[in-house]
Coordinates of C-alpha atoms in Angstrom, one line a residue:
X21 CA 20.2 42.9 58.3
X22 CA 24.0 43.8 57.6
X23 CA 26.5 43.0 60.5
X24 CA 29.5 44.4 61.0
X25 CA 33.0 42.4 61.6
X26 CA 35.8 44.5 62.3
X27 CA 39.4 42.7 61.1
X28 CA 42.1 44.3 62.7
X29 CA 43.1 41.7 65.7
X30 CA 44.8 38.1 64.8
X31 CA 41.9 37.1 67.3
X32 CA 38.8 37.8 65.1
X33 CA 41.0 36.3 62.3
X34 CA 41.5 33.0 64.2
X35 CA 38.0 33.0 65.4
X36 CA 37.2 32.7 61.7
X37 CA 39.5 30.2 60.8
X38 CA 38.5 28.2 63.6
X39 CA 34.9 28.2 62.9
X40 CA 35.3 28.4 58.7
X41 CA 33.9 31.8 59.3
X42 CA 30.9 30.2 59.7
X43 CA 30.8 28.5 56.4
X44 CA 32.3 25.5 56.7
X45 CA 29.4 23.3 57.4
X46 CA 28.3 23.2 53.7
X47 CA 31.3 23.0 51.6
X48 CA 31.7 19.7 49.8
X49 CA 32.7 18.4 46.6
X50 CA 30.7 19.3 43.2
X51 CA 28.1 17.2 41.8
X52 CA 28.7 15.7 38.4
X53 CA 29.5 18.2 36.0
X54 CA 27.2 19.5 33.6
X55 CA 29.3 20.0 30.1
X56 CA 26.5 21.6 28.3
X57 CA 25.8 24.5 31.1
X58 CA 26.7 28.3 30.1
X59 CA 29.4 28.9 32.2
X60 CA 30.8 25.2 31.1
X61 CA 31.4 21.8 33.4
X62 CA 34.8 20.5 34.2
X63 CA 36.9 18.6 31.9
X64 CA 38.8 16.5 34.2
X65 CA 42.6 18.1 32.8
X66 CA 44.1 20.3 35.2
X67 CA 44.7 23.8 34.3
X68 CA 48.5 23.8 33.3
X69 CA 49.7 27.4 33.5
X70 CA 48.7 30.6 35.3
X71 CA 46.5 32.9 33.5
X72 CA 46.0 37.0 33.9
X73 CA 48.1 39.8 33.8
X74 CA 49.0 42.4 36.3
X75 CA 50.1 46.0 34.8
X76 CA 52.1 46.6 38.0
X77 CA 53.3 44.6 40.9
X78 CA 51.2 45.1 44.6
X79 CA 53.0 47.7 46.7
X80 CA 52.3 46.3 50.2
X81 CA 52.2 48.5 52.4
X82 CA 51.9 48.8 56.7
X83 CA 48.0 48.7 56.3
X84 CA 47.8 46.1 53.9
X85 CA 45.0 44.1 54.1
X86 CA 43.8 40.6 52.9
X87 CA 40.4 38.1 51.9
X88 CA 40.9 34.4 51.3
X89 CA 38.1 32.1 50.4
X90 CA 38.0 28.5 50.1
X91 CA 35.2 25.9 50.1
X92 CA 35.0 25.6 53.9
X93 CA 36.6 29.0 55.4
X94 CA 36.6 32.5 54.9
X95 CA 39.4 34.9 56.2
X96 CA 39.9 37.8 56.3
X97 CA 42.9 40.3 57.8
X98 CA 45.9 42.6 57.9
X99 CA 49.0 41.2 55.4
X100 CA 51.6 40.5 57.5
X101 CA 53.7 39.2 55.2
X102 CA 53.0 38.1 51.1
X103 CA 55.2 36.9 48.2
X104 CA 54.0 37.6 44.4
X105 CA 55.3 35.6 41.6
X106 CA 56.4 36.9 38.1
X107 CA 52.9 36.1 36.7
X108 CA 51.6 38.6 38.9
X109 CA 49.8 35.6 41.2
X110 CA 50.2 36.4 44.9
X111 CA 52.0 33.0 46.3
X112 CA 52.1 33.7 50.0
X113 CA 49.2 35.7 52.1
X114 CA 50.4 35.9 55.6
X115 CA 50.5 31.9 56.5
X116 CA 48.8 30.9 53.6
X117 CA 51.1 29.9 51.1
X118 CA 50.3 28.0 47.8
X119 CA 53.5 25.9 46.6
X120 CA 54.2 22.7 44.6
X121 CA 53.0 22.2 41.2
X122 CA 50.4 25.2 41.2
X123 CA 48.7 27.4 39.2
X124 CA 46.9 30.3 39.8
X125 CA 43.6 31.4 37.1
X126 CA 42.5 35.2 36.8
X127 CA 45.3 36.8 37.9
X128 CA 45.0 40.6 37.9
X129 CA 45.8 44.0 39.8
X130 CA 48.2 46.8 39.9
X131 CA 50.4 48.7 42.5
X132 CA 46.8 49.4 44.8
X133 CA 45.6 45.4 44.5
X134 CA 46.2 42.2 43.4
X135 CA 43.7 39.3 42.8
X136 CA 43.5 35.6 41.4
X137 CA 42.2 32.1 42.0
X138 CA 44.0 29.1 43.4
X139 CA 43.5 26.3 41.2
X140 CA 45.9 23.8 41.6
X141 CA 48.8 23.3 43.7
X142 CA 49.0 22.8 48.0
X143 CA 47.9 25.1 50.2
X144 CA 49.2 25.4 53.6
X145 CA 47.7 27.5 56.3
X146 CA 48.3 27.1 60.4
X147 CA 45.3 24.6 60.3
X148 CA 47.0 22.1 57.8
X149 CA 47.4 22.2 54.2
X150 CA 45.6 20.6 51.1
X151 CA 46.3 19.6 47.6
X152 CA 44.2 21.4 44.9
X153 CA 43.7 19.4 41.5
X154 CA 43.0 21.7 39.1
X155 CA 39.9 19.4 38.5
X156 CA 37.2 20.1 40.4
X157 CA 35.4 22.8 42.5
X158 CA 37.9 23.5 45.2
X159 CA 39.5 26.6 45.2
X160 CA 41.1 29.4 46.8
X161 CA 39.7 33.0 45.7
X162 CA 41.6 36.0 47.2
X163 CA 42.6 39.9 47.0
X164 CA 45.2 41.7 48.5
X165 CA 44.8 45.8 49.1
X166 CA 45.8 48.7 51.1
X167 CA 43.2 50.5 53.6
X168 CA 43.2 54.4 53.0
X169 CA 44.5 56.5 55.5
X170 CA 41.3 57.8 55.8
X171 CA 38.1 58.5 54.7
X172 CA 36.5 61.4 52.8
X173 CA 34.2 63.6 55.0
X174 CA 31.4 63.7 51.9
X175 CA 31.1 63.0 48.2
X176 CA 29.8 60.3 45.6
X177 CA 31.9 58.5 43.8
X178 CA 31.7 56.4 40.1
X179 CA 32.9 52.9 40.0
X180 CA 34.2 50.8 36.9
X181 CA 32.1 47.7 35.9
X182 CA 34.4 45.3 38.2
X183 CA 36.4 42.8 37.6
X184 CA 35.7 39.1 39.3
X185 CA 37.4 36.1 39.6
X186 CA 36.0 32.9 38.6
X187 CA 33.1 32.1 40.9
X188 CA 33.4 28.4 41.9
X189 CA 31.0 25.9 43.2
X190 CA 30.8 25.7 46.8
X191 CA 27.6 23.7 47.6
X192 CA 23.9 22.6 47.5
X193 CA 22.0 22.4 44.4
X194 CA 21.2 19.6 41.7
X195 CA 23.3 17.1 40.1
X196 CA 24.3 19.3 36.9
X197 CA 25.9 22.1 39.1
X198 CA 28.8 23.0 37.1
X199 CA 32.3 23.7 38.6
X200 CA 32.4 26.9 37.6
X201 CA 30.3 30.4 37.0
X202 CA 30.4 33.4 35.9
X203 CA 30.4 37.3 37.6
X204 CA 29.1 40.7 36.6
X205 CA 28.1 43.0 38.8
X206 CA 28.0 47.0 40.2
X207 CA 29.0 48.9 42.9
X208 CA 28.2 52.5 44.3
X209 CA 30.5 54.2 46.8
X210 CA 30.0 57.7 48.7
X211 CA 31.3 59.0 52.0
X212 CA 29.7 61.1 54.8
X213 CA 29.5 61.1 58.4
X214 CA 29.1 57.3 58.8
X215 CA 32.4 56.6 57.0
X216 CA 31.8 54.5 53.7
X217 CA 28.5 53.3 51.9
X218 CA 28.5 50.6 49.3
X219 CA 25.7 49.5 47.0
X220 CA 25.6 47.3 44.2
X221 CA 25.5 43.7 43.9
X222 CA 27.5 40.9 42.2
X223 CA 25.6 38.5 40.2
X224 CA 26.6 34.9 39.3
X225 CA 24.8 32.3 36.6
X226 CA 26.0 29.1 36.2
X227 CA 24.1 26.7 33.9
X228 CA 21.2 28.2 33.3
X229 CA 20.5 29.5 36.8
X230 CA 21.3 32.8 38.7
X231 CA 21.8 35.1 41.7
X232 CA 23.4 37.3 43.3
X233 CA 25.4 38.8 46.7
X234 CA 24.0 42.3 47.8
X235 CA 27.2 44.6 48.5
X236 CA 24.7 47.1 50.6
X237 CA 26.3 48.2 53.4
X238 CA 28.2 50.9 55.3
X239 CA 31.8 50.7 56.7
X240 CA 32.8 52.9 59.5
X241 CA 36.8 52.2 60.0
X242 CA 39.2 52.0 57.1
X243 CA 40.5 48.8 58.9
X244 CA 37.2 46.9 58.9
X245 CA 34.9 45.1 57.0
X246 CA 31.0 44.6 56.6
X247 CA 29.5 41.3 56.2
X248 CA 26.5 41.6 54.5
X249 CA 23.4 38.9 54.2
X250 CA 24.1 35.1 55.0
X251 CA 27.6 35.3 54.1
X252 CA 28.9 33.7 56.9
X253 CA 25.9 31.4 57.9
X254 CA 25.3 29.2 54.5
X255 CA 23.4 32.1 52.1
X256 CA 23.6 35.3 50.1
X257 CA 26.0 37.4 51.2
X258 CA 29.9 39.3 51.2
X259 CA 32.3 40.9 53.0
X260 CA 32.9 43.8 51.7
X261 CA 35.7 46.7 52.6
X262 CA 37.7 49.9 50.9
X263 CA 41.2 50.3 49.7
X264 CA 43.4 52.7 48.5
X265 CA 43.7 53.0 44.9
X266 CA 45.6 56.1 44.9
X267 CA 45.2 59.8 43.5
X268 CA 42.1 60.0 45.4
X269 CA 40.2 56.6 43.9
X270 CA 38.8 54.0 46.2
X271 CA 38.4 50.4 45.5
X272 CA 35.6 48.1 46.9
X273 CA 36.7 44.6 47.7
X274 CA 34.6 41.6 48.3
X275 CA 34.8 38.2 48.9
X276 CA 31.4 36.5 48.4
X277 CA 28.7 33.5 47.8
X278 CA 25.5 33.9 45.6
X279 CA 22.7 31.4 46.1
X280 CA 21.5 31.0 42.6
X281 CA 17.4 30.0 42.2
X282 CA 18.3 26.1 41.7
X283 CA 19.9 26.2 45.4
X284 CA 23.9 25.9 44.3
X285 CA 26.1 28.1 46.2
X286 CA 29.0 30.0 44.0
X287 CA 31.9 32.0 46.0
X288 CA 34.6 34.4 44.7
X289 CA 36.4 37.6 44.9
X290 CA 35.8 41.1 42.9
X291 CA 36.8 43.9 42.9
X292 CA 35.7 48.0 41.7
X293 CA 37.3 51.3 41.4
X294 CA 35.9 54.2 42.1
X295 CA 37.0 57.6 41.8
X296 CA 35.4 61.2 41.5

């Protein structure tokens, strides 16, 4: 059954934040790392320097939107405020700011989005901050976009094969749960009376195992998102919503965790474009 959360009031936000959006409960720190696995183990050396390109830097604009996910919260809300490096990593995202010795892994995006991972460095939010290593599973996955205006009244849409941050390990599993996955996936987007229906799926495998986060779901306001699945209750799941990507394209955004078949949860970010 798909829920609905609408995002629009600092309130839901803080209700999230204040309860990890519901997935704070089973975060923890990885199991030993397998090195033999197919999306790889950790090796213990920090990441040194930020990786992943932008072709244009995000134009915020007054209906920016955000999605930040970590090992015990999920939140998701307007973009006050946000600072983007020269690597193309976004640095600040409303309160949350990464600073100190940091670096930032799958950096990409363009005037309508930007997206990356928080590997290493401190994070500081109103609830506190922490210090990411750089050598192990926690992480900070996010994406930055603009809502449309509006939606279309009708119409079907094609979207691009995606691209995906890094999924991470979040929890559950066996002892040779790696670190750190890897993401395909699709997505289908049309319009009609309803406002915006996504399909699709994003699939993660990490050492030998895999699963995946359904997308399915329709989105009635251009300011809201849909969680689908357990997303926000220990399972399967995302939050998924639409931005602008400009001369009539759409993206679809989602933050997520897949459940693989050996019981380790993954979480990330990824994103589509669609257009006509």
């Amino acid at each position: 059954m798909t829920s609905k959360l609408l995002i629009p009031s600092i309130l839901s936000i803080a209700l999230l934040q204040a309860c990890g959006g519901g997935g704070g409960g089973d975060g923890g720190t990885a199991p030993a790392a397998s090195t033999s696995g197919s999306a790889g183990g950790s090796t213990g050396t920090p990441a040194s320097a930020d990786s992943g390109s932008v072709s244009a830097r995000f134009a915020a604009g007054a209906s920016s939107r955000y999605q930040l996910v970590g090992v015990g919260s999920q939140t998701f809300g307007r973009l006050d405020t946000s600072v983007q490096a020269s690597s193309g990593a976004m640095t600040k995202l409303s309160d949350a700011v990464l600073s100190g010795n940091s670096v930032t892994k799958d950096i990409s995006g363009d005037a309508s989005y930007a997206m990356g991972r928080w590997a290493a460095g401190t994070v500081t939010r109103s609830s506190g901050s922490e210090t990411l290593s750089g050598t192990d599973n926690r992480a900070y996955h996010y994406i930055a976009l603009n809502s449309p205006a509006q939606f279309p009244t009708m119409g079907t849409l094609s979207c691009d094969a995606g691209a995906f941050t890094t999924p991470t390990y979040k929890s559950g599993g066996s002892g040779t749960s790696p670190n750190t996955g890897s993401a395909s996936g699709s997505a289908t987007l049309s319009f009609g009376a309803g406002g915006a229906t996504v399909g699709g799926a994003v699939n993660v495998a990490a050492s030998g195992s895999a699963g995946s986060a359904t997308l399915g779901t329709t989105i009635s306001s251009t300011s809201s998102a849909s969680v689908t699945g357990a997303y926000l209750s220990g399972g399967s799941g995302a939050a998924v919503q639409i931005g602008d990507a400009g001369g009539g394209a759409f993206l679809v955004a989602a933050s997520y965790a897949a459940t693989l078949a050996n019981g380790a949860r993954y979480i990330g970010v990824a994103r589509f474009r669609c257009a006509a």
